[in-house]
Tab-separated table of C-alpha atoms and ligand atoms in Angstrom:
chain	number	residue	atom	x	y	z
A	1	MET	CA	127.129	138.726	97.428
A	2	ALA	CA	123.314	140.066	97.036
A	3	LEU	CA	122.435	137.584	94.435
A	4	HIS	CA	123.614	134.967	97.151
A	5	ILE	CA	120.996	135.694	99.568
A	6	PHE	CA	118.631	136.158	97.271
A	7	LEU	CA	119.060	132.746	96.047
A	8	LEU	CA	119.232	131.641	99.841
A	9	ALA	CA	116.048	133.055	100.323
A	10	VAL	CA	114.149	132.095	97.146
A	11	GLY	CA	115.411	128.514	98.275
A	12	ILE	CA	114.049	128.979	101.718
A	13	ILE	CA	110.691	129.991	100.293
A	14	GLN	CA	110.217	127.094	97.968
A	15	ALA	CA	111.335	125.052	101.087
A	16	SER	CA	108.996	125.992	103.040
A	17	GLY	CA	106.515	124.689	101.231
A	18	MET	CA	106.901	121.234	101.787
A	19	MET	CA	108.963	120.961	104.911
A	20	VAL	CA	107.967	122.201	108.574
A	21	GLN	CA	110.987	124.522	109.809
A	22	PRO	CA	113.116	123.980	113.397
A	23	GLU	CA	111.016	126.917	114.656
A	24	GLN	CA	107.724	125.736	113.599
A	25	ILE	CA	108.542	122.223	116.136
A	26	ALA	CA	106.896	122.698	119.336
A	27	LYS	CA	108.538	119.400	120.623
A	28	THR	CA	109.784	115.939	118.860
A	29	VAL	CA	108.748	112.533	120.804
A	30	TYR	CA	111.060	110.095	120.191
A	31	LEU	CA	109.395	106.397	119.561
A	32	ASN	CA	110.489	103.235	119.486
A	33	ASP	CA	112.833	102.071	117.050
A	34	THR	CA	111.666	99.726	114.471
A	35	THR	CA	114.297	97.008	112.992
A	36	PHE	CA	113.099	95.450	109.290
A	37	VAL	CA	115.048	92.925	107.543
A	38	ALA	CA	115.353	94.163	103.674
A	39	TYR	CA	113.151	93.080	101.489
A	40	ASN	CA	112.420	93.559	97.228
A	41	SER	CA	109.028	92.101	97.842
A	42	SER	CA	107.643	90.649	101.066
A	43	THR	CA	103.963	89.817	102.275
A	44	THR	CA	104.958	91.683	105.238
A	45	LYS	CA	105.808	95.038	104.370
A	46	CYS	CA	107.845	97.564	107.124
A	47	ARG	CA	105.289	100.219	108.255
A	48	ILE	CA	105.836	103.170	110.120
A	49	ASP	CA	102.898	104.829	112.007
A	50	CYS	CA	102.724	108.466	112.147
A	51	ALA	CA	102.450	108.935	116.155
A	52	ASP	CA	102.215	106.603	119.374
A	53	ALA	CA	98.923	104.338	119.506
A	54	GLU	CA	97.235	106.900	121.804
A	55	THR	CA	97.279	110.288	119.814
A	56	MET	CA	96.477	108.290	116.789
A	57	LEU	CA	93.447	107.691	118.398
A	58	HIS	CA	92.813	110.925	119.172
A	59	LYS	CA	88.940	111.790	117.183
A	60	ASP	CA	90.622	114.530	114.797
A	61	PHE	CA	93.863	112.368	114.307
A	62	ARG	CA	92.702	111.888	110.708
A	63	SER	CA	91.691	115.812	110.055
A	64	PHE	CA	95.434	116.988	111.587
A	65	GLN	CA	97.933	118.252	108.859
A	66	LYS	CA	100.578	115.690	108.772
A	67	VAL	CA	104.019	116.252	107.361
A	68	TRP	CA	106.598	113.445	106.683
A	69	MET	CA	110.468	113.968	106.723
A	70	PHE	CA	113.423	111.395	106.767
A	71	ASN	CA	116.518	112.451	109.023
A	72	ASN	CA	114.709	115.825	109.536
A	73	THR	CA	114.894	117.129	106.253
A	74	GLU	CA	112.414	117.480	103.356
A	75	MET	CA	110.917	113.591	102.229
A	76	PHE	CA	112.981	111.306	99.994
A	77	SER	CA	111.860	109.424	97.113
A	78	ALA	CA	107.858	108.153	97.614
A	79	ASP	CA	108.481	105.828	94.509
A	80	ASP	CA	108.261	102.806	96.284
A	81	LYS	CA	106.611	103.648	99.244
A	82	THR	CA	103.183	104.678	99.972
A	83	PHE	CA	101.103	106.791	102.240
A	84	ILE	CA	97.947	104.933	103.887
A	85	ASP	CA	95.153	106.418	105.187
A	86	SER	CA	95.662	110.197	104.462
A	87	ASN	CA	99.234	109.697	105.763
A	88	ARG	CA	98.730	108.056	108.931
A	89	SER	CA	101.666	105.649	108.210
A	90	LEU	CA	104.328	105.210	105.798
A	91	GLU	CA	104.387	101.311	104.441
A	92	PHE	CA	107.795	100.685	102.251
A	93	GLN	CA	106.985	98.571	98.808
A	94	VAL	CA	110.465	98.002	98.585
A	95	LEU	CA	113.406	98.221	101.591
A	96	ASN	CA	117.205	98.498	101.558
A	97	THR	CA	119.493	99.353	103.770
A	98	GLU	CA	119.653	103.108	101.924
A	99	ASP	CA	116.534	103.364	104.077
A	100	ASN	CA	118.200	103.330	107.129
A	101	GLY	CA	117.455	106.514	109.425
A	102	ALA	CA	114.650	108.461	111.301
A	103	TYR	CA	111.220	109.242	110.175
A	104	GLN	CA	109.678	112.204	111.164
A	105	CYS	CA	105.588	112.391	111.317
A	106	CYS	CA	104.816	116.682	112.056
A	107	ILE	CA	101.500	117.077	112.822
A	108	ARG	CA	99.142	119.697	113.179
A	109	SER	CA	95.747	120.754	113.795
A	110	THR	CA	94.447	123.437	111.099
A	111	ASP	CA	92.058	124.985	113.267
A	112	LEU	CA	94.105	127.986	114.138
A	113	ALA	CA	96.250	129.535	111.774
A	114	TYR	CA	100.071	129.295	112.410
A	115	GLN	CA	99.671	126.070	114.428
A	116	SER	CA	103.171	124.475	115.574
A	117	PHE	CA	104.027	120.777	114.978
A	118	VAL	CA	104.404	118.310	116.741
A	119	CYS	CA	106.788	115.755	115.876
A	120	TYR	CA	107.095	111.624	116.175
A	121	SER	CA	110.259	110.621	115.262
A	122	THR	CA	110.611	106.837	114.311
A	123	LEU	CA	114.208	105.224	114.009
A	124	LEU	CA	114.207	102.949	111.011
A	125	ILE	CA	117.080	100.384	111.433
A	126	VAL	CA	117.338	98.191	107.857
A	127	ILE	CA	119.067	94.846	108.287
A	128	GLU	CA	121.188	93.513	105.090
A	129	GLU	CA	118.734	89.803	103.972
A	130	MET	CA	120.686	87.110	105.689
A	131	PRO	CA	121.452	84.098	104.101
A	132	GLU	CA	118.245	81.749	103.824
A	133	GLU	CA	119.726	79.531	107.001
A	134	GLY	CA	120.563	82.672	109.191
A	135	LEU	CA	117.159	83.933	108.826
A	136	ASN	CA	116.222	84.624	112.495
A	137	MET	CA	113.113	85.799	112.550
A	138	THR	CA	113.210	86.941	116.446
A	139	THR	CA	115.817	89.503	115.163
A	140	THR	CA	113.042	91.528	113.221
A	141	THR	CA	110.103	93.242	114.692
A	142	GLU	CA	106.983	93.175	113.248
A	143	ALA	CA	105.237	96.220	111.841
A	144	PRO	CA	102.733	97.552	113.316
A	145	PRO	CA	99.491	95.740	113.213
A	146	SER	CA	96.667	96.662	110.783
A	147	PRO	CA	94.000	99.249	112.396
A	148	SER	CA	90.458	98.140	113.681
A	149	TRP	CA	87.190	99.463	113.385
A	150	ASN	CA	84.396	98.984	115.654
A	151	VAL	CA	81.438	99.476	112.830
A	152	VAL	CA	77.715	100.134	113.180
A	153	ILE	CA	76.025	98.719	110.591
A	154	GLU	CA	72.144	99.208	110.011
A	155	ASN	CA	70.610	97.461	107.116
A	156	GLY	CA	71.328	98.955	103.687
A	157	ASP	CA	74.747	100.180	104.482
A	158	VAL	CA	77.697	99.966	102.530
A	159	LEU	CA	81.179	99.363	105.203
A	160	ASN	CA	84.265	100.802	103.449
A	161	ALA	CA	87.017	98.290	103.889
A	162	GLN	CA	90.941	98.985	103.505
A	163	PRO	CA	93.028	95.492	102.952
A	164	GLY	CA	94.460	93.920	105.697
A	165	ASN	CA	92.126	95.786	108.453
A	166	ASN	CA	89.840	94.367	110.710
A	167	TYR	CA	86.220	95.089	111.430
A	168	PHE	CA	84.218	94.542	114.389
A	169	LEU	CA	80.818	94.941	113.356
A	170	LYS	CA	77.509	95.662	114.993
A	171	ILE	CA	74.597	94.490	112.580
A	172	PHE	CA	71.946	94.115	114.562
A	173	GLU	CA	70.168	96.831	117.008
A	174	GLU	CA	69.379	94.318	119.784
A	175	ASN	CA	71.288	91.613	121.055
A	176	ALA	CA	71.443	88.677	117.968
A	177	THR	CA	71.979	84.708	118.700
A	178	SER	CA	73.179	82.461	116.118
A	179	ILE	CA	73.927	85.274	113.158
A	180	HIS	CA	74.047	83.051	110.030
A	181	CYS	CA	75.037	85.389	106.691
A	182	LEU	CA	75.196	84.311	102.912
A	183	VAL	CA	77.900	86.423	101.028
A	184	ASN	CA	76.769	87.002	97.471
A	185	GLU	CA	74.505	84.466	97.830
A	186	VAL	CA	76.939	81.767	98.806
A	187	ASP	CA	77.494	80.202	102.772
A	188	VAL	CA	81.020	81.310	103.668
A	189	LYS	CA	83.167	80.638	106.777
A	190	ILE	CA	82.873	83.718	108.590
A	191	LYS	CA	82.919	84.740	112.491
A	192	THR	CA	79.784	85.458	113.805
A	193	SER	CA	78.421	85.298	117.054
A	194	ASN	CA	81.489	86.194	118.487
A	195	SER	CA	82.538	86.868	122.537
A	196	PHE	CA	84.856	89.388	122.620
A	197	PRO	CA	85.400	91.545	125.188
A	198	PRO	CA	83.697	94.936	125.261
A	199	PRO	CA	84.192	97.345	123.610
A	200	LEU	CA	84.608	95.241	120.245
A	201	TYR	CA	81.271	94.296	118.937
A	202	ASN	CA	80.671	90.495	118.346
A	203	ASP	CA	77.784	90.049	115.406
A	204	LEU	CA	80.282	89.601	112.798
A	205	LEU	CA	84.828	90.209	112.395
A	206	ILE	CA	86.227	90.874	109.253
A	207	GLU	CA	89.607	89.496	109.896
A	208	SER	CA	92.220	90.662	107.245
A	209	PHE	CA	90.351	92.246	105.069
A	210	ASN	CA	90.793	91.331	101.385
A	211	LEU	CA	88.686	92.370	98.722
A	212	THR	CA	88.348	88.885	97.010
A	213	ASP	CA	87.326	86.966	100.624
A	214	HIS	CA	85.148	89.406	102.085
A	215	SER	CA	83.310	91.726	99.900
A	216	GLY	CA	80.128	91.664	98.416
A	217	LEU	CA	76.896	91.641	99.396
A	218	TYR	CA	75.987	90.544	102.701
A	219	VAL	CA	72.618	88.530	103.981
A	220	CYS	CA	73.080	87.877	107.783
A	221	ASN	CA	69.711	86.550	109.378
A	222	GLY	CA	70.206	86.651	113.716
A	223	THR	CA	67.758	85.347	116.541
A	224	VAL	CA	66.284	87.798	118.557
A	225	THR	CA	65.064	87.931	121.676
A	226	ILE	CA	62.674	90.512	123.642
A	227	GLY	CA	61.002	89.644	126.614
A	228	ASN	CA	59.566	86.167	126.086
A	229	GLU	CA	59.451	86.465	121.905
A	230	THR	CA	61.653	85.118	119.923
A	231	SER	CA	62.204	86.033	116.183
A	232	ILE	CA	64.134	86.246	113.349
A	233	GLU	CA	65.446	88.943	112.055
A	234	THR	CA	67.665	89.838	108.504
A	235	VAL	CA	69.964	92.884	107.993
A	236	SER	CA	71.763	93.702	104.059
A	237	PHE	CA	74.640	95.454	103.748
A	238	THR	CA	77.502	95.495	101.103
A	239	ILE	CA	81.662	95.746	102.123
A	240	SER	CA	83.706	96.796	99.372
A	241	GLN	CA	86.977	98.283	99.107
A	242	SER	CA	87.194	101.882	99.290
A	243	TRP	CA	89.066	104.396	101.122
A	244	ASN	CA	86.184	106.226	102.094
A	245	ASP	CA	85.505	107.130	105.860
A	246	ASN	CA	82.864	105.041	107.544
A	247	LYS	CA	79.881	106.819	109.899
A	248	ASN	CA	79.345	104.988	113.057
A	249	ALA	CA	82.951	103.758	113.135
A	250	ASP	CA	85.810	103.518	115.893
A	251	LEU	CA	89.517	102.919	115.526
A	252	LEU	CA	89.997	100.281	118.041
A	253	ASP	CA	93.203	99.763	120.277
A	254	ALA	CA	95.935	98.059	119.009
A	255	LYS	CA	96.787	96.432	122.085
A	256	VAL	CA	93.110	95.416	123.017
A	257	VAL	CA	92.514	93.951	119.227
A	258	ALA	CA	95.534	91.450	119.897
A	259	GLU	CA	94.738	90.562	123.098
A	260	ALA	CA	91.695	89.621	122.224
A	261	LEU	CA	92.041	87.834	119.097
A	262	LYS	CA	94.932	86.030	120.602
A	263	SER	CA	92.630	85.035	124.096
A	264	ALA	CA	89.731	83.948	121.152
A	265	PHE	CA	92.104	81.601	119.581
A	266	THR	CA	93.746	79.975	123.083
A	267	VAL	CA	90.114	79.397	124.207
A	268	PHE	CA	89.259	77.627	120.303
A	269	SER	CA	92.412	75.797	120.679
A	270	PHE	CA	91.129	74.444	124.305
A	271	PHE	CA	87.849	73.379	123.315
A	272	PHE	CA	89.168	71.168	120.526
A	273	ILE	CA	91.809	70.091	123.088
A	274	SER	CA	89.349	69.495	125.430
A	275	LEU	CA	86.859	67.858	122.767
A	276	PHE	CA	90.239	65.477	121.375
A	277	ILE	CA	90.578	64.431	125.323
A	278	LEU	CA	86.726	63.719	125.726
A	279	SER	CA	86.695	61.434	123.025
A	280	ALA	CA	89.658	59.686	123.663
A	281	VAL	CA	88.574	59.049	127.189
A	282	PHE	CA	84.975	57.666	125.937
A	283	GLY	CA	86.059	56.065	123.189
A	284	GLY	CA	88.260	54.134	125.017
A	285	PHE	CA	85.273	52.413	126.930
B	1	NAG	C1	108.591	100.892	123.317
B	1	NAG	O1	108.712	99.760	123.993
B	1	NAG	C2	108.659	99.282	125.251
B	1	NAG	C3	109.242	97.857	125.263
B	1	NAG	O2	109.159	97.027	124.798
B	1	NAG	C4	107.010	98.742	125.453
B	1	NAG	O3	107.001	98.831	126.787
B	1	NAG	C5	106.223	100.555	125.338
B	1	NAG	O4	105.017	100.153	125.489
B	1	NAG	C6	107.009	100.785	123.547
B	1	NAG	N1	106.191	102.296	123.525
B	1	NAG	C7	105.687	102.230	122.414
B	1	NAG	C8	104.982	103.361	122.146
B	1	NAG	O5	105.466	100.878	121.601
B	2	NAG	C1	116.593	93.424	95.531
B	2	NAG	O1	117.125	93.308	94.597
B	2	NAG	C2	118.102	94.075	93.658
B	2	NAG	C3	118.435	94.266	92.278
B	2	NAG	O2	117.477	93.446	91.738
B	2	NAG	C4	119.642	93.124	94.322
B	2	NAG	O3	120.666	93.441	94.330
B	2	NAG	C5	118.651	92.652	95.896
B	2	NAG	O4	119.586	91.758	96.313
B	2	NAG	C6	117.565	91.986	96.158
B	2	NAG	N1	117.456	93.089	97.374
B	2	NAG	C7	116.230	91.316	98.187
B	2	NAG	C8	116.285	91.611	99.856
B	2	NAG	O5	115.861	90.722	97.476
B	3	NAG	C1	101.055	113.102	102.568
B	3	NAG	O1	102.687	113.381	103.736
B	3	NAG	C2	103.430	113.860	101.880
B	3	NAG	C3	104.661	113.990	102.662
B	3	NAG	O2	104.860	114.706	103.344
B	3	NAG	C4	102.886	115.252	101.611
B	3	NAG	O3	103.178	115.246	100.414
B	3	NAG	C5	101.520	114.690	101.191
B	3	NAG	O4	100.599	116.055	100.366
B	3	NAG	C6	100.227	114.315	102.150
B	3	NAG	N1	99.177	114.076	101.798
B	3	NAG	C7	98.352	113.672	102.719
B	3	NAG	C8	96.777	113.402	102.161
B	3	NAG	O5	98.154	114.505	103.744
B	4	NAG	C1	119.820	109.301	108.360
B	4	NAG	O1	120.143	108.962	109.420
B	4	NAG	C2	120.956	107.771	109.182
B	4	NAG	C3	121.316	107.757	111.149
B	4	NAG	O2	122.047	108.946	111.151
B	4	NAG	C4	122.141	107.316	109.007
B	4	NAG	O3	122.686	106.428	109.188
B	4	NAG	C5	121.955	107.655	107.288
B	4	NAG	O4	123.020	107.769	106.741
B	4	NAG	C6	121.260	109.007	106.989
B	4	NAG	N1	120.592	108.929	105.583
B	4	NAG	C7	120.630	109.834	104.494
B	4	NAG	C8	120.055	109.158	103.051
B	4	NAG	O5	120.962	110.609	104.785
B	5	NAG	C1	117.774	82.967	116.709
B	5	NAG	O1	118.169	83.687	117.489
B	5	NAG	C2	117.614	83.821	118.891
B	5	NAG	C3	118.483	85.013	120.323
B	5	NAG	O2	119.681	85.599	119.476
B	5	NAG	C4	118.809	82.346	119.210
B	5	NAG	O3	118.149	82.336	120.957
B	5	NAG	C5	118.069	81.339	118.368
B	5	NAG	O4	118.107	79.685	118.314
B	5	NAG	C6	117.958	81.929	116.818
B	5	NAG	N1	117.209	81.039	116.052
B	5	NAG	C7	117.655	80.143	115.110
B	5	NAG	C8	116.537	79.503	114.245
B	5	NAG	O5	118.867	80.350	114.782
B	6	NAG	C1	73.133	92.757	125.755
B	6	NAG	O1	73.692	92.024	126.309
B	6	NAG	C2	74.440	92.291	127.602
B	6	NAG	C3	75.660	91.900	127.736
B	6	NAG	O2	75.100	90.318	127.231
B	6	NAG	C4	74.056	92.976	128.432
B	6	NAG	O3	74.431	93.600	129.346
B	6	NAG	C5	72.585	94.143	127.662
B	6	NAG	O4	71.749	94.635	128.600
B	6	NAG	C6	71.834	93.046	126.642
B	6	NAG	N1	71.014	93.966	126.017
B	6	NAG	C7	69.973	94.261	124.885
B	6	NAG	C8	69.357	95.337	124.546
B	6	NAG	O5	69.460	93.239	125.294
B	7	NAG	C1	67.488	83.875	106.830
B	7	NAG	O1	65.967	82.890	106.975
B	7	NAG	C2	65.090	82.774	105.718
B	7	NAG	C3	63.388	82.371	106.654
B	7	NAG	O2	63.664	82.486	107.786
B	7	NAG	C4	65.530	81.783	104.788
B	7	NAG	O3	65.084	82.284	103.741
B	7	NAG	C5	67.395	82.476	105.090
B	7	NAG	O4	67.936	81.219	103.861
B	7	NAG	C6	68.202	82.206	105.541
B	7	NAG	N1	69.378	83.314	105.697
B	7	NAG	C7	70.250	83.014	105.465
B	7	NAG	C8	71.598	83.517	105.796
B	7	NAG	O5	70.442	82.074	106.960
B	8	NAG	C1	92.675	87.018	98.882
B	8	NAG	O1	92.839	86.010	99.596
B	8	NAG	C2	92.765	84.875	98.626
B	8	NAG	C3	92.453	83.638	99.109
B	8	NAG	O2	92.196	83.054	100.309
B	8	NAG	C4	94.278	84.719	98.471
B	8	NAG	O3	94.503	84.125	96.952
B	8	NAG	C5	94.482	86.057	97.555
B	8	NAG	O4	96.155	86.524	97.105
B	8	NAG	C6	94.303	87.031	98.563
B	8	NAG	N1	94.548	88.588	98.265
B	8	NAG	C7	95.352	88.915	98.654
B	8	NAG	C8	95.261	90.666	98.104
B	8	NAG	O5	96.214	89.174	99.489
B	9	NAG	C1	56.366	85.255	129.476
B	9	NAG	O1	55.644	84.271	129.543
B	9	NAG	C2	55.333	84.050	130.527
B	9	NAG	C3	54.855	82.382	130.857
B	9	NAG	O2	54.710	81.719	129.663
B	9	NAG	C4	54.068	84.843	131.311
B	9	NAG	O3	53.620	84.719	132.459
B	9	NAG	C5	54.588	86.072	131.154
B	9	NAG	O4	53.132	86.848	130.917
B	9	NAG	C6	54.745	86.381	129.509
B	9	NAG	N1	55.604	88.013	129.865
B	9	NAG	C7	55.617	88.680	128.430
B	9	NAG	C8	56.270	89.336	128.701
B	9	NAG	O5	54.753	88.367	127.323
């Protein structure tokens, strides 16, 4: 009997190193369910965010302690899973029906000792892969979008970028127009002098960062008008793939970004459709 109690005590002590005990949880917030089709390799990976968008925007969120659990017990095999950005998201490299269940991300500020945790629980429903012709994408909900950042870049800075993330950059101190950049001395197609609504920065957009496409030395010219004077200014900086933090960076609300990118695209196609109609009309004469 005594031995049993002893073993039990040891077990609890060992588990508490990794696991959040029920009495340490102040409250559990239930987030929306996520449904995803099973995969072995997929370009769109299933990703579960630690908390709701608003909480993740909290300026101290990055520094919070985050403990992930599955079905209210200790964390599972992490072999085929990746923790992204200091545990703010969990990404599945392989997904199968055994991954079905509730994922809890428990967070707390580490400022004070013995703070209790707030846990966010997301139910993941994995659907067996369907035969090719039965595949109906409308039954899957998209993985949460990649993080997007507003970043102020100064001459000589390095932007630490992570694959898939979006970066809205402000590179000129004043309002600059006709921005044109060379990347590694090559004239590549990048989105400059954009007109996204505030708070998004418009000088340059790196959409879905990709190491081969976007990393390197950027040299950008912009036309700056102060009073009556117009001049061309040049700013150079580097973009590299790195998990380090950026200074002067603000995480953007995913909804705001999605709206902005969507409407920018609509305006863009509208412009071309209008051009097409105009040329059709005038071409007729
Ligand atoms: C949960 O889903 C509802 C309905 O689709 C949506 O309005 C709401 O914003 C979602 N909540 C979160 C935290 O994503
Ligand atoms: C994944 O691989 C396993 C074993 O290789 C196979 O049995 C299974 O059907 C595959 N599943 C998918 C979704 O491709
Ligand atoms: C991320 O979460 C796992 C599982 O809870 C934990 O083992 C790991 O230490 C955490 N890493 C960070 C950087 O918080
Ligand atoms: C986790 O919980 C879900 C839903 O309650 C259940 O279907 C699943 O079998 C559980 N998984 C494990 C490994 O316990
Ligand atoms: C997909 O499912 C929706 C609703 O369940 C249905 O309206 C649609 O026709 C389906 N599409 C295909 C290609 O089966
Ligand atoms: C830049 O442009 C914005 C909007 O067009 C304007 O509100 C702001 O005053 C301008 N800033 C400078 C420094 O000219
Ligand atoms: C910037 O302007 C200078 C001269 O004004 C020009 O030599 C250079 O090629 C321009 N660079 C870019 C990236 O447009
Ligand atoms: C990056 O983009 C290139 C070309 O656009 C593509 O071939 C490559 O697979 C992409 N890399 C990643 C990691 O997505
Ligand atoms: C701008 O130009 C106008 C007309 O050329 C002139 O009257 C005015 O003084 C100029 N202002 C400045 C700030 O140079």
